JSON list of C-alpha atoms and ligand atoms in Angstrom, two decimals:
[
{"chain": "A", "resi": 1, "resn": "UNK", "atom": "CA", "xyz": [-16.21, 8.98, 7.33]},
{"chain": "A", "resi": 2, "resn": "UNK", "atom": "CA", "xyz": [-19.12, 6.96, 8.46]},
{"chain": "A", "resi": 3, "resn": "UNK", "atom": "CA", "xyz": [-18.46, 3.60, 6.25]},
{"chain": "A", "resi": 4, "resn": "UNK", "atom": "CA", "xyz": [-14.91, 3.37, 7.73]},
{"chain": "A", "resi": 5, "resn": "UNK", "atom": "CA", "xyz": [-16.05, 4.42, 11.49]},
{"chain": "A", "resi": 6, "resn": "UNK", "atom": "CA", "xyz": [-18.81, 1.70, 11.25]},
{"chain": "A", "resi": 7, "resn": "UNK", "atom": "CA", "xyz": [-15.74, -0.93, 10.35]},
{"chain": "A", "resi": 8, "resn": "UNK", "atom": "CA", "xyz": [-13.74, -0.14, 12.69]},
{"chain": "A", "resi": 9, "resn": "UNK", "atom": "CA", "xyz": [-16.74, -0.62, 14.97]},
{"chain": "A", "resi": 10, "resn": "UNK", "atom": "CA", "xyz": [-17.40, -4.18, 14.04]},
{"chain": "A", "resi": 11, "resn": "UNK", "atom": "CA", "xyz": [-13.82, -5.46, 12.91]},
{"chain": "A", "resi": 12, "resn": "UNK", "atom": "CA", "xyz": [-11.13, -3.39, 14.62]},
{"chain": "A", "resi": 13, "resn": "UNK", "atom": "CA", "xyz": [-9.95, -4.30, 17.97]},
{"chain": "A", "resi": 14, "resn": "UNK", "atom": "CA", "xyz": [-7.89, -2.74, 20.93]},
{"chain": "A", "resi": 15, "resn": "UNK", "atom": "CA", "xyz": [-4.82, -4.35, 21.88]},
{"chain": "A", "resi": 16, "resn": "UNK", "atom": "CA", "xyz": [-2.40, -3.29, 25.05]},
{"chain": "A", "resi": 17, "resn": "UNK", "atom": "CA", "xyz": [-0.04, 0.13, 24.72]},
{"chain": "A", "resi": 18, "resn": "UNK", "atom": "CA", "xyz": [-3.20, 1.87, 23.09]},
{"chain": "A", "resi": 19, "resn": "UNK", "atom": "CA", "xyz": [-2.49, -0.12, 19.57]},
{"chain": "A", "resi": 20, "resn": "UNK", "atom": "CA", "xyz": [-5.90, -0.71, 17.85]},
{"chain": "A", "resi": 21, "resn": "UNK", "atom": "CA", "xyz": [-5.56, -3.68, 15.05]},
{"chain": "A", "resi": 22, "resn": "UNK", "atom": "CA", "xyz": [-7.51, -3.21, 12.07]},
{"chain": "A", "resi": 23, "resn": "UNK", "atom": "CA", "xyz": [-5.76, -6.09, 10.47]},
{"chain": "A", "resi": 24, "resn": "UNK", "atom": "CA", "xyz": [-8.64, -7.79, 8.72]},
{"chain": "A", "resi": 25, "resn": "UNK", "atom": "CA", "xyz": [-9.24, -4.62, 6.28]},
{"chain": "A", "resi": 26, "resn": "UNK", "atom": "CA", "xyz": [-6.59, -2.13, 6.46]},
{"chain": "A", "resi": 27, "resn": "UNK", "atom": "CA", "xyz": [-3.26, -3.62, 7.56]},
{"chain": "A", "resi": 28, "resn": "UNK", "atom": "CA", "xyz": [-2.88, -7.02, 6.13]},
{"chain": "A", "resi": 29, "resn": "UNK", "atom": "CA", "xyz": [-6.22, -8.66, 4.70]},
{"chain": "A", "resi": 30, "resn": "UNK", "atom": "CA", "xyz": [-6.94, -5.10, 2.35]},
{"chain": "A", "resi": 31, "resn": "UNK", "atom": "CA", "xyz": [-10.53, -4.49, 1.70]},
{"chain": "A", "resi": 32, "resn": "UNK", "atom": "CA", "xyz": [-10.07, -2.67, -1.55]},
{"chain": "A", "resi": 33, "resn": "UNK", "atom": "CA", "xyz": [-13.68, -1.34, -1.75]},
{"chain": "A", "resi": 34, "resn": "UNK", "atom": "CA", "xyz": [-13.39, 0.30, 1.32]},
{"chain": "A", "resi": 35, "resn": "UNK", "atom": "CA", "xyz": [-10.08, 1.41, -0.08]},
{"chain": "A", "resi": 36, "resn": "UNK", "atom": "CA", "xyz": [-11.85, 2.92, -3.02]},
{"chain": "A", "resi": 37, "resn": "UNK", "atom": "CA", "xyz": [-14.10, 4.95, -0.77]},
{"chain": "A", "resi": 38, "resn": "UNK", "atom": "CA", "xyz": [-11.45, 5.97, 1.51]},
{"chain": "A", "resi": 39, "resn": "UNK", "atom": "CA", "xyz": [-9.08, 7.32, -1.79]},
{"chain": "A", "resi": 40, "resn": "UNK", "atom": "CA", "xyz": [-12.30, 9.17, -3.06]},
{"chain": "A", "resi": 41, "resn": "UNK", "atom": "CA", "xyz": [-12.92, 10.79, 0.83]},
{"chain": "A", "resi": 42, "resn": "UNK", "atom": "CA", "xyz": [-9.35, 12.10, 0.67]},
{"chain": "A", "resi": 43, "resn": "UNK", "atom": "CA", "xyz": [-9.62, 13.81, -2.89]},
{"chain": "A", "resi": 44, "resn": "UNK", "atom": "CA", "xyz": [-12.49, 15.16, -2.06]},
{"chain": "A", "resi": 45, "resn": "UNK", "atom": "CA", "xyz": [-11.02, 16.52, 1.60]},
{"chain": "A", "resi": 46, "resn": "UNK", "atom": "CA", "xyz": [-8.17, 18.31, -0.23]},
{"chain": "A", "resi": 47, "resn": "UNK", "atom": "CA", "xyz": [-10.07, 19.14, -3.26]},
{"chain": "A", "resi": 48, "resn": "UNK", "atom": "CA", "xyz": [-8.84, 22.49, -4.70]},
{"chain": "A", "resi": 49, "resn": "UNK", "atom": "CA", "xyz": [-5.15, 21.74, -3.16]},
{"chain": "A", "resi": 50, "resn": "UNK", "atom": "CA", "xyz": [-2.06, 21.48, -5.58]},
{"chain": "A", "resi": 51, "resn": "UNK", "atom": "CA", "xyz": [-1.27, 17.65, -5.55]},
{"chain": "A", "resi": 52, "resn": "UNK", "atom": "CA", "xyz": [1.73, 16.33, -7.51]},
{"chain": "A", "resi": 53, "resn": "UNK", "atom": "CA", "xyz": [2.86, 13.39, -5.56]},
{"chain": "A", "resi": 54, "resn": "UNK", "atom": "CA", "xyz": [1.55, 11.09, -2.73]},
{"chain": "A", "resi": 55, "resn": "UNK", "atom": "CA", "xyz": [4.46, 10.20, -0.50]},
{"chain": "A", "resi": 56, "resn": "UNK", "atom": "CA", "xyz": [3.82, 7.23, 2.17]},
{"chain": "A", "resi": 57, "resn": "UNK", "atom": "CA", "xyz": [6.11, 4.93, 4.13]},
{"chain": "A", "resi": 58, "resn": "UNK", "atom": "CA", "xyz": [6.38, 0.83, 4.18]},
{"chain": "A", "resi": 59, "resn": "UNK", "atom": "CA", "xyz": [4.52, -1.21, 4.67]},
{"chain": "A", "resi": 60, "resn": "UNK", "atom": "CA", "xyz": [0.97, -0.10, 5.39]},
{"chain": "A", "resi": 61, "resn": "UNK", "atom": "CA", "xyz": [0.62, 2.80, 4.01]},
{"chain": "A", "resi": 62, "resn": "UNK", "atom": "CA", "xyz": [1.65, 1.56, 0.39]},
{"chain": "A", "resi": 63, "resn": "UNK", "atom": "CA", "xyz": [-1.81, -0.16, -0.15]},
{"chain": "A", "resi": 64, "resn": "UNK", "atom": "CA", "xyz": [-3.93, 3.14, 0.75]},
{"chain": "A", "resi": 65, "resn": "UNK", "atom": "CA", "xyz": [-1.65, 5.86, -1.06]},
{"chain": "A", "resi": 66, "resn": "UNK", "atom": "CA", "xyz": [-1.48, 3.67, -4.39]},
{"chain": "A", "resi": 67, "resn": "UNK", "atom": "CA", "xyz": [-5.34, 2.64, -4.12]},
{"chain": "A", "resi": 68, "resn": "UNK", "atom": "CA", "xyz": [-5.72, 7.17, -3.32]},
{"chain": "A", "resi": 69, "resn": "UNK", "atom": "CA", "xyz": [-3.34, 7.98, -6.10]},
{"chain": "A", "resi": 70, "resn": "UNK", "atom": "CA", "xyz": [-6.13, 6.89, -8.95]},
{"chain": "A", "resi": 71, "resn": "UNK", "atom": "CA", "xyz": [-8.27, 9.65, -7.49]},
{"chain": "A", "resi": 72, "resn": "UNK", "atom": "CA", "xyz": [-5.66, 12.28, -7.52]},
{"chain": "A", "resi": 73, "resn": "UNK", "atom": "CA", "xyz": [-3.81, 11.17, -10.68]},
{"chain": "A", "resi": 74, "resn": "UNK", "atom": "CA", "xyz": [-0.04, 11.38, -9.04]},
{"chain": "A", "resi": 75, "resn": "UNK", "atom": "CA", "xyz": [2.77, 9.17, -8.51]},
{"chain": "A", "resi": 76, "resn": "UNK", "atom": "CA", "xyz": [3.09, 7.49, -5.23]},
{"chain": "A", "resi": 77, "resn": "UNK", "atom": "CA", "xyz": [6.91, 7.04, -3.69]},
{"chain": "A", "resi": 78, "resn": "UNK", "atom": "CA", "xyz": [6.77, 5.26, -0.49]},
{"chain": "A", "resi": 79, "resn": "UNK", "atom": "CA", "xyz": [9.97, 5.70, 2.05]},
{"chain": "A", "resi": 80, "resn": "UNK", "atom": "CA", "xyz": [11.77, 2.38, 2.69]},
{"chain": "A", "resi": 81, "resn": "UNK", "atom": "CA", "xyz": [12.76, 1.64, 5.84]},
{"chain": "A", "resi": 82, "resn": "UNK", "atom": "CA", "xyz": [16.05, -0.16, 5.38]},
{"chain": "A", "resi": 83, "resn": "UNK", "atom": "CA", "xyz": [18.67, 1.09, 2.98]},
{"chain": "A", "resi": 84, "resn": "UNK", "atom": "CA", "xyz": [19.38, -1.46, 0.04]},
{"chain": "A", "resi": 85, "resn": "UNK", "atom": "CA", "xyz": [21.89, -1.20, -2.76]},
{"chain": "A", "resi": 86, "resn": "UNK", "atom": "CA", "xyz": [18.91, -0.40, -4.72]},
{"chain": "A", "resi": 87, "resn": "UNK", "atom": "CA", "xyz": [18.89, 3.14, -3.63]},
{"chain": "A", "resi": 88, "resn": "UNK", "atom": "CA", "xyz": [22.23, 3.44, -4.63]},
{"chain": "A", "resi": 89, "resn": "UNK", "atom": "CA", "xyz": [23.80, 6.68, -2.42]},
{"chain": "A", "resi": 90, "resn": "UNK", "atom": "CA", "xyz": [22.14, 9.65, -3.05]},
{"chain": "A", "resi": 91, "resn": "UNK", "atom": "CA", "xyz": [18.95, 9.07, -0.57]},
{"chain": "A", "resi": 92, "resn": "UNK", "atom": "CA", "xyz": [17.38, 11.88, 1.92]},
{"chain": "A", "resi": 93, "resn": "UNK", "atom": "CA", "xyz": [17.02, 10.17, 5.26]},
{"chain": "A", "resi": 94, "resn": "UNK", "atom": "CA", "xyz": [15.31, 10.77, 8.25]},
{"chain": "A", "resi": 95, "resn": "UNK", "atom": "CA", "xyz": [15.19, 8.90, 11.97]},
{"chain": "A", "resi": 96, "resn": "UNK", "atom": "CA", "xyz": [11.38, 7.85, 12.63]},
{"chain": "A", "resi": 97, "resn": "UNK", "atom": "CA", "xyz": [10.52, 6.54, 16.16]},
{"chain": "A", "resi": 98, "resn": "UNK", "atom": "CA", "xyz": [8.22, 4.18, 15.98]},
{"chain": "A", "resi": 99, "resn": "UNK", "atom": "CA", "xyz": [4.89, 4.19, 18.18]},
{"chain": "A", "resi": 100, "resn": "UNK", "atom": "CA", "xyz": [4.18, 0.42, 17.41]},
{"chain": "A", "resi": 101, "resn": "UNK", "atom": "CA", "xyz": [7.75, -1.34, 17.98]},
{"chain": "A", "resi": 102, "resn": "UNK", "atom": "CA", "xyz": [9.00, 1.10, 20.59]},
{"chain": "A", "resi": 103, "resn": "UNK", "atom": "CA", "xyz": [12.52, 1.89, 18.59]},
{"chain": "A", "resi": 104, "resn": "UNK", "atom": "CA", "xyz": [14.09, 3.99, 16.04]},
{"chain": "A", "resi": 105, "resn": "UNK", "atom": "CA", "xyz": [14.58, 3.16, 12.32]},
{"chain": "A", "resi": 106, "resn": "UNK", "atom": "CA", "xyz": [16.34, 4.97, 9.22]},
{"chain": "A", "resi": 107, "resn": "UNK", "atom": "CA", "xyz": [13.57, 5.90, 6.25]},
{"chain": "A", "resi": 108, "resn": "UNK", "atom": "CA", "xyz": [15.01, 6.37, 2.99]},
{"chain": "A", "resi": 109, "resn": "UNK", "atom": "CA", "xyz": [13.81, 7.94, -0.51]},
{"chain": "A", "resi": 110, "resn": "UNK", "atom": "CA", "xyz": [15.70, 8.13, -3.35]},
{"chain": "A", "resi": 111, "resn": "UNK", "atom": "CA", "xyz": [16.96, 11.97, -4.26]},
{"chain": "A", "resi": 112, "resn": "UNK", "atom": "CA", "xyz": [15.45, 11.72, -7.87]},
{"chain": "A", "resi": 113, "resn": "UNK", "atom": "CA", "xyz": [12.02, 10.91, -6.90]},
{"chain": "A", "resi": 114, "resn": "UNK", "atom": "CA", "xyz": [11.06, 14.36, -4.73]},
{"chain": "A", "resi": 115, "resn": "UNK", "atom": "CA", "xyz": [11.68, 17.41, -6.52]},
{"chain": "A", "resi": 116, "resn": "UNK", "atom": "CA", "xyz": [12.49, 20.41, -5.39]},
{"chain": "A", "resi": 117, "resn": "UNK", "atom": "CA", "xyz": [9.09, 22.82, -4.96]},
{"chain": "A", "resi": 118, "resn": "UNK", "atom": "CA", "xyz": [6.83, 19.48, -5.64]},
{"chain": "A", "resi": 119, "resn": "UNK", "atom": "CA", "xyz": [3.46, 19.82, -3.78]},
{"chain": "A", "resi": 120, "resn": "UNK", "atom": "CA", "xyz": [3.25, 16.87, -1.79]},
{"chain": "A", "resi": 121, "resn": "UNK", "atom": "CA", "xyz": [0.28, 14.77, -0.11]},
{"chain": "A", "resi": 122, "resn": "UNK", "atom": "CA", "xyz": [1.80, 12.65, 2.54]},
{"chain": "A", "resi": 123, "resn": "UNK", "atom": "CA", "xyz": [-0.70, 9.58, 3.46]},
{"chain": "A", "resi": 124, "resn": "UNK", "atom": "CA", "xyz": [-0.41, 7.22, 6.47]},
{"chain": "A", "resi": 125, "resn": "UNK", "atom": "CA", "xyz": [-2.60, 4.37, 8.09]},
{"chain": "A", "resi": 126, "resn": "UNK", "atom": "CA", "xyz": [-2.59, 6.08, 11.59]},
{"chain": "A", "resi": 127, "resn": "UNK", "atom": "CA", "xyz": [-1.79, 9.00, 13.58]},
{"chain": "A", "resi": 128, "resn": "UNK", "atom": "CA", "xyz": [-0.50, 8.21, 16.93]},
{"chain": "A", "resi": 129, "resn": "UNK", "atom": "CA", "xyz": [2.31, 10.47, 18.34]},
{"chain": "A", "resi": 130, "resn": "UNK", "atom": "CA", "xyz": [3.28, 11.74, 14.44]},
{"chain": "A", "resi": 131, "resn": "UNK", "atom": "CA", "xyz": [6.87, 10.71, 14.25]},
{"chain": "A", "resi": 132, "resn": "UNK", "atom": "CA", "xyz": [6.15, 8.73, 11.11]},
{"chain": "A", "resi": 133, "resn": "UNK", "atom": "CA", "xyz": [4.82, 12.09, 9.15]},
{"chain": "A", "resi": 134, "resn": "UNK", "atom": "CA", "xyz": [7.43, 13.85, 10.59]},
{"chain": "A", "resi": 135, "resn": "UNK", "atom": "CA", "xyz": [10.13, 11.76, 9.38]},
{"chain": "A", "resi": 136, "resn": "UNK", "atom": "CA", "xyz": [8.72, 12.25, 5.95]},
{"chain": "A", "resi": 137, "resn": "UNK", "atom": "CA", "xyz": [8.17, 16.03, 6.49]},
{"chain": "A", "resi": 138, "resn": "UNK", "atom": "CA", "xyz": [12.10, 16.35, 7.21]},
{"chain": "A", "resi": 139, "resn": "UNK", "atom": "CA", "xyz": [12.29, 14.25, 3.72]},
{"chain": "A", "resi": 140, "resn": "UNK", "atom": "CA", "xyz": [10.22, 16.76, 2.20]},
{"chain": "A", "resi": 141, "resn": "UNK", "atom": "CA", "xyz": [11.74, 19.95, 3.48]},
{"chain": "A", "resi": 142, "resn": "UNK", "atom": "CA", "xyz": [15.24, 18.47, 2.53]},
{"chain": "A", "resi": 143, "resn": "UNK", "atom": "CA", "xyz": [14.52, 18.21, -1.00]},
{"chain": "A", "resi": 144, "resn": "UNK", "atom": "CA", "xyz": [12.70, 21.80, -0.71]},
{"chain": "A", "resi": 145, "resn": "UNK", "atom": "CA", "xyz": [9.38, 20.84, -1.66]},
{"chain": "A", "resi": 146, "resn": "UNK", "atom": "CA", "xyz": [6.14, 22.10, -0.29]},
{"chain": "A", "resi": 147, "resn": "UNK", "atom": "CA", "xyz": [3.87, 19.64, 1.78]},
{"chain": "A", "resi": 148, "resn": "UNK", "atom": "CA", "xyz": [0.35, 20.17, 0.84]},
{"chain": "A", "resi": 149, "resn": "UNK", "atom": "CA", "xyz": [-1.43, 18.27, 3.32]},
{"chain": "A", "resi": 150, "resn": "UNK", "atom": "CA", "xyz": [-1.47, 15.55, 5.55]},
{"chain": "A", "resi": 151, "resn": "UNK", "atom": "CA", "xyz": [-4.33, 12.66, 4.64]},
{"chain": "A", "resi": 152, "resn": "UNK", "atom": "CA", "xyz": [-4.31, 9.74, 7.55]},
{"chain": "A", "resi": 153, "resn": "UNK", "atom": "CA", "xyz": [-7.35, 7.29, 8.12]},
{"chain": "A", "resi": 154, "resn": "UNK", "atom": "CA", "xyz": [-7.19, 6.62, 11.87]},
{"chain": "A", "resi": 155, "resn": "UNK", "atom": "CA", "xyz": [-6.32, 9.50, 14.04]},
{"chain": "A", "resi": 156, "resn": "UNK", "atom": "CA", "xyz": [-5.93, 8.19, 17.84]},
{"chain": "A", "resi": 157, "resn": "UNK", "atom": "CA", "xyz": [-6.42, 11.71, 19.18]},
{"chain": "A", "resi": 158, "resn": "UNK", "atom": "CA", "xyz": [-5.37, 11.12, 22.31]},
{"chain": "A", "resi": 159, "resn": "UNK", "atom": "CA", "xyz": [-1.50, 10.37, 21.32]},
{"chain": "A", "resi": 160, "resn": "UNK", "atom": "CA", "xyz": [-1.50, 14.35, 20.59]},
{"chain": "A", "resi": 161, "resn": "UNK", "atom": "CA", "xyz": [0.49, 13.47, 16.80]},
{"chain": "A", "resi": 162, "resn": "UNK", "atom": "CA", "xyz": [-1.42, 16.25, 15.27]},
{"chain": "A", "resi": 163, "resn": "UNK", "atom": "CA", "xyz": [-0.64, 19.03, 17.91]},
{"chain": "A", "resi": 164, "resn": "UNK", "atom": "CA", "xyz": [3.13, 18.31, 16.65]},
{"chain": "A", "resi": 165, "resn": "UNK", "atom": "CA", "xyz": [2.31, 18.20, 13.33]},
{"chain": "A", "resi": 166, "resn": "UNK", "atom": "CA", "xyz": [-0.07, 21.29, 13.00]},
{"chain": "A", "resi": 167, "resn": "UNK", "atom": "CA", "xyz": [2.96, 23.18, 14.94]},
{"chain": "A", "resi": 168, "resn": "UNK", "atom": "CA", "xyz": [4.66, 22.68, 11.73]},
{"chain": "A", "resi": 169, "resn": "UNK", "atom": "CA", "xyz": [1.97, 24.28, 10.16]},
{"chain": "A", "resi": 170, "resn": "UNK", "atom": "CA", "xyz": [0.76, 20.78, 8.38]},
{"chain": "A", "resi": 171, "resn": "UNK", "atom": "CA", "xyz": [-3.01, 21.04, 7.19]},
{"chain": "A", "resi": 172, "resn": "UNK", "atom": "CA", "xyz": [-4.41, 17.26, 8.46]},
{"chain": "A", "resi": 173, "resn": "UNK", "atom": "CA", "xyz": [-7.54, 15.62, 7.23]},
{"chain": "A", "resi": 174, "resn": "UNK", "atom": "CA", "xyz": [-8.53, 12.62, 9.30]},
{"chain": "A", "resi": 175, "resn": "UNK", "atom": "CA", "xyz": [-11.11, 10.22, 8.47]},
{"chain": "A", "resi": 176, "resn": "UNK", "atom": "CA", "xyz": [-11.72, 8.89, 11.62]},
{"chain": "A", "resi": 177, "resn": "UNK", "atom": "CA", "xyz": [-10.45, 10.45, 14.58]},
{"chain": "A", "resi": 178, "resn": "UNK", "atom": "CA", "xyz": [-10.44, 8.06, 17.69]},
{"chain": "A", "resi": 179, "resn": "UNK", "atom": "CA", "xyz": [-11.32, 10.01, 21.31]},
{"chain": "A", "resi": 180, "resn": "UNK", "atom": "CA", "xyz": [-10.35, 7.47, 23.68]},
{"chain": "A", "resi": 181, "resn": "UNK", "atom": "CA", "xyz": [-9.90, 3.21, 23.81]},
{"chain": "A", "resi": 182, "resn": "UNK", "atom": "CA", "xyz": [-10.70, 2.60, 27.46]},
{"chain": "A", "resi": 183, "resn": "UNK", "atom": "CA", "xyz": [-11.41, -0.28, 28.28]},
{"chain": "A", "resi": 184, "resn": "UNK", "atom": "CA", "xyz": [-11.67, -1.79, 24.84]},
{"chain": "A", "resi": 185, "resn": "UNK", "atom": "CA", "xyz": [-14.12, 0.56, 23.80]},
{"chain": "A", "resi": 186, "resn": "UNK", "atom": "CA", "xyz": [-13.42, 2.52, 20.68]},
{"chain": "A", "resi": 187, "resn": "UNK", "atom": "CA", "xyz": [-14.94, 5.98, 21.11]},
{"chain": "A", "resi": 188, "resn": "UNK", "atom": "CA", "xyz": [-14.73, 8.50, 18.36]},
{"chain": "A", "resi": 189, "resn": "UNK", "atom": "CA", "xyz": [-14.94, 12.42, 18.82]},
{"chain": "B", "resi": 201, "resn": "LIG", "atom": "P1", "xyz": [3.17, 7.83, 14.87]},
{"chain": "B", "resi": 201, "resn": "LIG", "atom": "O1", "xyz": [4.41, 7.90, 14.04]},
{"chain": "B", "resi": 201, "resn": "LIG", "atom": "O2", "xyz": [2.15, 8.86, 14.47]},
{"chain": "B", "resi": 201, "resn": "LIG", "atom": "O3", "xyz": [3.43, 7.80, 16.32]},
{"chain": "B", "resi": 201, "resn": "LIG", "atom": "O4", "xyz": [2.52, 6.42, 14.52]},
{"chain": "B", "resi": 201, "resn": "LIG", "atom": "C1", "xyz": [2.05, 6.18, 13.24]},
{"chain": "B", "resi": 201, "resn": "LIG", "atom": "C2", "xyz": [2.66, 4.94, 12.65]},
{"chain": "B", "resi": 201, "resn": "LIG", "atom": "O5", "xyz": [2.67, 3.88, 13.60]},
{"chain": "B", "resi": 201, "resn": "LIG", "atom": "C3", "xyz": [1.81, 4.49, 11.48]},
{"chain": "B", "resi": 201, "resn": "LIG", "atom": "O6", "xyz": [2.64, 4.46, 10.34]},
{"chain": "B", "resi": 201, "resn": "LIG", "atom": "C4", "xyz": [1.31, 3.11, 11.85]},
{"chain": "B", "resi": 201, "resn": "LIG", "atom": "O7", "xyz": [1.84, 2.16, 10.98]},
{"chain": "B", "resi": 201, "resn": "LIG", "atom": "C5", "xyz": [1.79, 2.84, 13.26]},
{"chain": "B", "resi": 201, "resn": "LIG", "atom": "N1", "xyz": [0.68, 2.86, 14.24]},
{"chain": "B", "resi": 201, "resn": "LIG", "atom": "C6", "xyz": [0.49, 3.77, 15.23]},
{"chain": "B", "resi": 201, "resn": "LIG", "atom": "N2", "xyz": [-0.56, 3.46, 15.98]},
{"chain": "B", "resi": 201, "resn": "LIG", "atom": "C7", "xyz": [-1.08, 2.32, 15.47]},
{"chain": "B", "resi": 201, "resn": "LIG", "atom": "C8", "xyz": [-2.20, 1.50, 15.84]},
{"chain": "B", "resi": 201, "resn": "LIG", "atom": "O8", "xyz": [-2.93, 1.76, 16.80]},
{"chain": "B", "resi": 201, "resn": "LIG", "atom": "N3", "xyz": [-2.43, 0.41, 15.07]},
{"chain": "B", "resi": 201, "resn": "LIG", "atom": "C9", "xyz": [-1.63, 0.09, 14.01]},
{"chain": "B", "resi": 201, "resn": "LIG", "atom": "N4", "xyz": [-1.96, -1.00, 13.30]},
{"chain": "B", "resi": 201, "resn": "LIG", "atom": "N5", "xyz": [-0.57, 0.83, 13.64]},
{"chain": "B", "resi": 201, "resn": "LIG", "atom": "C10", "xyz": [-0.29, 1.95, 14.36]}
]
């Protein structure tokens, strides 16, 4: 996706540990016009699939599945990453490890809001070593619904998360996929 390649050019930045902030339109200011464009890329990338829910996880991905779920006309549910009385007991959970913070945290969703054979879009920020979509994979096969596809908006290819993820026979659409960040230089295949 051109638009979003070109922004990443001018705004993102790469930080130590292979981290690449995109904070000023994607992970904390929200440019919602590039938002737009980026929710009408993805329906159009799985366009013909069977889409019933978008399923994401706090706090980035929120934004980009709610701003996506216009397009596709589906509820969002977002995993939470701490457990609250809220969620009452009867939660799926899975163990995420997380590329960013270096440790492992719980993600919750409520039992009532995945269905049993619900086809499921799971959308994410970034794909680095895919522990986040396969935390919500192991949500999705525990409630026995299908996953449909995989829709993230930075792929760092070199952190090998689709490899895993394909290997669970996940169909992934990225919309920019990120070669290499050597020397501060964002290179895209
Ligand atoms: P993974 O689980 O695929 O290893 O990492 C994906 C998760 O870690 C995403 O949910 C995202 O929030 C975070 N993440 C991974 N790499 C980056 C990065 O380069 N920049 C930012 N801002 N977040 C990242």
């Amino acid at each position: 996706m051109e638009l979003l390649k070109q922004r990443i050019l001018k705004d993102g930045s790469v930080k130590e540990g292979g981290i690449l902030k995109v904070d000023s339109f994607l992970n904390h200011q929200i440019d919602i016009k590039l938002l737009n464009e980026i929710g009408k890329e993805f329906k159009k990338r799985f366009d013909g699939k069977k889409i019933e829910k978008i399923l994401t996880i706090e706090s980035s991905g929120i934004a980009i599945a709610c701003i996506s779920a216009q397009y596709f006309n589906v509820p969002v549910v977002f995993a939470k990453k701490s457990m609250s009385l809220n969620l009452g007991k009867d939660v799926y959970t899975s163990k995420v490890v997380s590329f960013t913070k270096n440790k492992t945290y719980n993600i919750y969703v409520c039992k009532k809001y995945i269905k049993k054979d619900e086809k499921i879009l799971i959308i994410d920020d970034f794909l680095a070593r895919g522990q986040a979509a396969l935390g919500l994979l192991d949500i999705i096969n525990q409630a026995g619904a299908v996953l449909s596809g995989i829709g993230i908006v930075i792929e760092k290819e070199f952190q090998k998360g689709r490899r895993v993820l394909e290997e669970k026979g996940a169909h992934i659409e990225s919309l920019a996929i990120v070669k290499s960040m050597e020397d501060g230089q964002v290179v895209f295949r």
